[in-house]
CSV table of C-alpha atoms and ligand atoms in Angstrom, one decimal:
chain,number,residue,atom,x,y,z
A,1,MET,CA,39.1,-11.6,-3.4
A,2,PRO,CA,40.3,-15.5,-4.8
A,3,ALA,CA,41.5,-15.7,-8.2
A,4,ARG,CA,38.8,-18.4,-8.9
A,5,PRO,CA,35.2,-17.6,-8.3
A,6,VAL,CA,33.6,-19.5,-6.0
A,7,GLY,CA,30.1,-20.4,-8.3
A,8,SER,CA,26.8,-21.2,-7.6
A,9,VAL,CA,23.2,-22.6,-8.6
A,10,GLU,CA,20.4,-20.9,-7.6
A,11,VAL,CA,16.5,-21.6,-8.6
A,12,ILE,CA,13.7,-19.4,-8.9
A,13,THR,CA,10.4,-21.1,-8.6
A,14,GLY,CA,6.4,-20.7,-8.1
A,15,SER,CA,3.6,-21.2,-10.2
A,16,MET,CA,2.9,-19.2,-13.4
A,17,PHE,CA,2.3,-15.2,-12.7
A,18,SER,CA,4.4,-15.7,-9.0
A,19,GLY,CA,7.4,-13.0,-10.9
A,20,LYS,CA,10.0,-15.8,-11.3
A,21,THR,CA,10.9,-14.2,-14.3
A,22,GLU,CA,10.5,-11.2,-13.2
A,23,GLU,CA,12.9,-11.8,-10.0
A,24,LEU,CA,15.3,-13.4,-12.8
A,25,ILE,CA,15.6,-10.5,-14.8
A,26,ARG,CA,16.2,-8.2,-11.7
A,27,ARG,CA,19.2,-10.1,-10.7
A,28,VAL,CA,20.3,-9.9,-13.8
A,29,LYS,CA,20.5,-5.9,-13.7
A,30,ARG,CA,21.5,-6.4,-10.9
A,31,ALA,CA,24.6,-7.9,-11.7
A,32,ILE,CA,25.4,-5.9,-15.1
A,33,LEU,CA,25.5,-2.9,-12.8
A,34,ALA,CA,28.3,-4.7,-10.9
A,35,ARG,CA,29.5,-5.4,-14.2
A,36,GLN,CA,29.1,-8.6,-13.9
A,37,ARG,CA,28.9,-10.8,-18.2
A,38,VAL,CA,25.5,-12.0,-18.2
A,39,GLN,CA,24.7,-14.3,-20.9
A,40,ALA,CA,20.8,-15.4,-20.7
A,41,PHE,CA,19.0,-18.2,-22.5
A,42,LYS,CA,15.5,-20.0,-22.7
A,43,PRO,CA,14.3,-22.6,-24.3
A,44,ARG,CA,13.2,-22.3,-27.9
A,45,ILE,CA,10.1,-23.6,-27.0
A,46,ASP,CA,8.8,-20.5,-25.6
A,47,ASP,CA,8.1,-18.5,-28.6
A,48,ARG,CA,5.3,-16.2,-26.5
A,49,TYR,CA,7.0,-13.3,-26.6
A,50,ASP,CA,10.4,-11.8,-28.0
A,51,PRO,CA,12.5,-14.9,-29.2
A,52,HIS,CA,15.5,-12.6,-28.3
A,53,ARG,CA,14.1,-11.6,-25.6
A,54,ILE,CA,12.8,-12.9,-22.0
A,55,VAL,CA,10.0,-11.2,-21.3
A,56,SER,CA,8.0,-10.6,-18.0
A,57,HIS,CA,4.4,-11.2,-17.5
A,58,GLY,CA,4.6,-7.4,-16.3
A,59,ALA,CA,6.3,-7.0,-19.8
A,60,ILE,CA,10.1,-6.2,-18.7
A,61,SER,CA,12.3,-8.1,-21.0
A,62,VAL,CA,16.4,-9.1,-21.2
A,63,ASP,CA,18.1,-10.2,-24.4
A,64,ALA,CA,18.3,-13.8,-24.5
A,65,ILE,CA,19.7,-16.4,-26.7
A,66,ALA,CA,17.1,-19.3,-27.1
A,67,VAL,CA,18.4,-22.8,-27.5
A,68,ALA,CA,16.5,-25.4,-28.6
A,69,THR,CA,18.8,-28.3,-26.3
A,70,SER,CA,20.9,-28.1,-23.1
A,71,ALA,CA,23.9,-29.3,-25.0
A,72,SER,CA,23.5,-26.0,-27.3
A,73,LEU,CA,22.9,-23.6,-24.2
A,74,GLU,CA,26.4,-25.5,-22.3
A,75,GLU,CA,28.4,-24.7,-25.9
A,76,ARG,CA,27.4,-21.5,-25.7
A,77,ILE,CA,28.9,-20.3,-22.6
A,78,LEU,CA,31.4,-17.7,-23.8
A,79,ASP,CA,34.6,-17.8,-21.8
A,80,THR,CA,35.0,-14.1,-20.3
A,81,THR,CA,30.6,-14.9,-18.5
A,82,ASP,CA,30.1,-14.8,-15.1
A,83,VAL,CA,26.8,-14.8,-14.7
A,84,VAL,CA,24.3,-17.4,-16.4
A,85,ALA,CA,20.6,-17.0,-16.0
A,86,ILE,CA,17.8,-19.9,-17.8
A,87,ASP,CA,14.6,-18.8,-17.6
A,88,GLU,CA,11.5,-21.4,-18.3
A,89,ALA,CA,13.8,-23.7,-16.3
A,90,GLN,CA,11.2,-26.7,-16.5
A,91,PHE,CA,11.3,-26.7,-20.7
A,92,PHE,CA,15.0,-28.1,-21.2
A,93,ASP,CA,16.0,-31.4,-21.3
A,94,ARG,CA,17.5,-33.7,-18.2
A,95,GLY,CA,20.6,-32.6,-19.1
A,96,ILE,CA,20.1,-28.9,-17.2
A,97,VAL,CA,20.8,-29.6,-14.5
A,98,GLU,CA,25.2,-31.7,-15.0
A,99,VAL,CA,25.2,-28.7,-17.3
A,100,CYS,CA,24.3,-25.9,-14.3
A,101,ASP,CA,26.4,-27.8,-12.1
A,102,ARG,CA,29.2,-27.8,-14.1
A,103,LEU,CA,29.4,-24.1,-14.9
A,104,ALA,CA,28.8,-23.7,-11.2
A,105,ASN,CA,31.9,-25.9,-10.3
A,106,ARG,CA,33.7,-23.7,-12.9
A,107,GLY,CA,33.1,-20.7,-11.5
A,108,LEU,CA,29.9,-18.7,-12.9
A,109,ARG,CA,26.8,-18.2,-11.5
A,110,VAL,CA,24.2,-19.8,-12.4
A,111,ILE,CA,20.2,-18.3,-11.4
A,112,ALA,CA,17.1,-20.8,-13.1
A,113,ALA,CA,13.6,-20.1,-13.4
A,114,GLY,CA,11.1,-22.2,-13.9
A,115,LEU,CA,7.8,-23.7,-12.9
A,116,ASP,CA,7.8,-26.2,-9.9
A,117,GLN,CA,4.3,-27.9,-10.6
A,118,ASP,CA,2.9,-28.7,-14.3
A,119,TYR,CA,-1.1,-27.9,-14.9
A,120,LEU,CA,-2.4,-31.1,-12.7
A,121,GLY,CA,0.1,-30.3,-9.7
A,122,ARG,CA,2.8,-32.7,-10.2
A,123,PRO,CA,6.6,-31.7,-9.9
A,124,PHE,CA,7.8,-30.4,-13.5
A,125,PRO,CA,11.3,-32.2,-14.2
A,126,PRO,CA,13.9,-31.2,-14.1
A,127,MET,CA,12.8,-28.8,-11.8
A,128,PRO,CA,12.6,-31.2,-8.6
A,129,GLU,CA,16.8,-31.8,-9.3
A,130,LEU,CA,17.6,-28.5,-10.2
A,131,MET,CA,16.3,-27.6,-6.5
A,132,ALA,CA,18.1,-30.9,-5.0
A,133,ILE,CA,21.8,-29.4,-6.5
A,134,ALA,CA,21.1,-25.5,-5.8
A,135,GLU,CA,22.8,-23.3,-3.3
A,136,GLN,CA,19.7,-21.3,-3.3
A,137,VAL,CA,15.8,-21.8,-3.9
A,138,THR,CA,13.6,-19.0,-4.1
A,139,LYS,CA,9.7,-20.0,-4.3
A,140,VAL,CA,8.0,-16.1,-5.6
A,141,ASN,CA,3.8,-16.5,-5.3
A,142,ALA,CA,1.3,-15.2,-7.3
A,143,VAL,CA,-2.5,-14.0,-6.8
A,144,CYS,CA,-5.3,-16.7,-6.5
A,145,SER,CA,-7.5,-15.4,-8.9
A,146,VAL,CA,-10.6,-16.9,-7.8
A,147,CYS,CA,-10.1,-15.9,-4.4
A,148,GLY,CA,-7.0,-13.4,-3.9
A,149,GLY,CA,-5.0,-15.4,-1.8
A,150,THR,CA,-1.7,-16.6,-2.1
A,151,ALA,CA,-1.4,-18.7,-5.2
A,152,SER,CA,1.3,-22.1,-5.8
A,153,ARG,CA,-0.6,-24.1,-8.4
A,154,SER,CA,-1.7,-23.2,-12.5
A,155,GLN,CA,-4.2,-23.9,-13.7
A,156,ARG,CA,-5.5,-24.8,-16.4
A,157,ILE,CA,-8.6,-22.6,-17.8
A,158,ILE,CA,-8.6,-24.0,-21.4
A,159,PRO,CA,-9.1,-28.0,-22.6
A,160,LYS,CA,-5.5,-29.5,-24.3
A,161,ALA,CA,-4.6,-32.6,-22.8
A,162,THR,CA,-1.1,-32.3,-23.4
A,163,THR,CA,1.8,-31.0,-20.5
A,164,VAL,CA,3.6,-28.9,-21.9
A,165,LEU,CA,1.0,-26.2,-23.5
A,166,VAL,CA,2.6,-22.7,-23.6
A,167,GLY,CA,0.6,-20.3,-22.6
A,168,GLY,CA,-0.1,-16.9,-20.8
A,169,SER,CA,-3.4,-16.1,-19.2
A,170,GLU,CA,-6.1,-17.3,-21.9
A,171,SER,CA,-4.5,-20.7,-21.0
A,172,TYR,CA,-3.8,-20.9,-16.9
A,173,GLU,CA,-4.7,-18.5,-14.0
A,174,ALA,CA,-2.9,-18.6,-10.8
A,175,ARG,CA,-5.0,-20.4,-8.0
A,176,CYS,CA,-4.4,-21.3,-3.9
A,177,ARG,CA,-4.8,-24.3,-2.5
A,178,GLY,CA,-8.3,-23.9,-1.6
A,179,CYS,CA,-9.0,-22.5,-5.1
A,180,TYR,CA,-6.8,-24.8,-7.2
A,181,GLU,CA,-9.1,-27.9,-9.3
A,182,PRO,CA,-6.1,-30.9,-10.0
A,183,ARG,CA,-8.5,-32.5,-13.0
A,184,GLU,CA,-7.4,-33.3,-16.4
A,185,VAL,CA,-9.8,-30.7,-19.0
A,186,PRO,CA,-11.1,-33.3,-21.6
A,187,PRO,CA,-10.0,-32.6,-25.1
A,188,ALA,CA,-12.7,-30.0,-26.7
A,189,PRO,CA,-14.7,-31.9,-29.2
A,190,THR,CA,-13.4,-32.3,-32.6
B,1,ADP,P1,5.9,-15.6,-13.7
B,1,ADP,O1,7.4,-15.8,-14.9
B,1,ADP,O2,6.4,-16.6,-12.7
B,1,ADP,O3,5.4,-16.6,-15.0
B,1,ADP,P2,6.2,-12.9,-14.0
B,1,ADP,O4,7.2,-12.2,-13.5
B,1,ADP,O5,6.3,-13.5,-16.4
B,1,ADP,O6,5.4,-13.9,-13.5
B,1,ADP,O7,5.0,-11.8,-14.8
B,1,ADP,C1,4.8,-11.8,-13.2
B,1,ADP,C2,3.4,-9.9,-13.6
B,1,ADP,O8,2.4,-11.0,-14.1
B,1,ADP,C3,2.7,-9.3,-12.2
B,1,ADP,O9,4.0,-8.2,-11.7
B,1,ADP,C4,1.8,-8.8,-12.6
B,1,ADP,O10,2.3,-8.1,-13.2
B,1,ADP,C5,1.5,-9.9,-13.5
B,1,ADP,N1,-0.3,-10.9,-13.0
B,1,ADP,C6,-0.6,-11.1,-14.2
B,1,ADP,N2,-1.3,-12.0,-13.0
B,1,ADP,C7,-1.1,-12.4,-12.3
B,1,ADP,C8,-1.5,-13.1,-10.9
B,1,ADP,N3,-2.9,-13.8,-10.4
B,1,ADP,N4,-0.4,-12.6,-9.6
B,1,ADP,C9,0.7,-12.2,-10.0
B,1,ADP,N5,0.8,-11.6,-11.2
B,1,ADP,C10,0.1,-11.0,-11.6
B,2,MG,MG1,8.3,-16.5,-16.5
B,3,ZN,ZN1,-7.6,-18.9,-4.0
């Protein structure tokens, strides 16, 4: 073993319900089994479930720290940490790219999960940049809720005219390329 391990950035990406969080948790649990010291983070904006845990749609979870910015994430990294896991990375500011790069340069293993596209099918910053600097990118797929095919898109099914709408199956469903309808959902009449 080298005295100072070589760090890396791994990205797990795909649509909603594609198993990004499950895959992140799987890697975290294996790292803990290997006696690595892990710190897991999520953006404070993602308040769908427990604020102190990363929880998948299938209800598996790990402890996590909710932080508002990439700077506050970086400040909380302990000297003893080997692995940093980040869920919902698309909700972080662009500084998350440099933070992940710096941590990897210091020898840490960084695993970041997040949406590759928003609900209009547009690349979801800062995920494209994160994917570019990563050593390894894993794309995962959901099951299309219309035809049962391989889903790669997140279809917003309720009206709300903002890019960021934190929600689950009440607001979004997974769709394949053929069943996905890229359109602005008109705001509900007031
Ligand atoms: P992500 O983090 O990508 O949104 P999660 O890891 O939280 O996804 O959840 C994946 C789980 O969601 C699956 O194991 C399954 O139990 C559930 N699920 C619900 N709807 C779907 C769907 N349309 N396709 C695949 N999995 C789904
Ligand atoms: Mg998730
Ligand atoms: Zn389909």
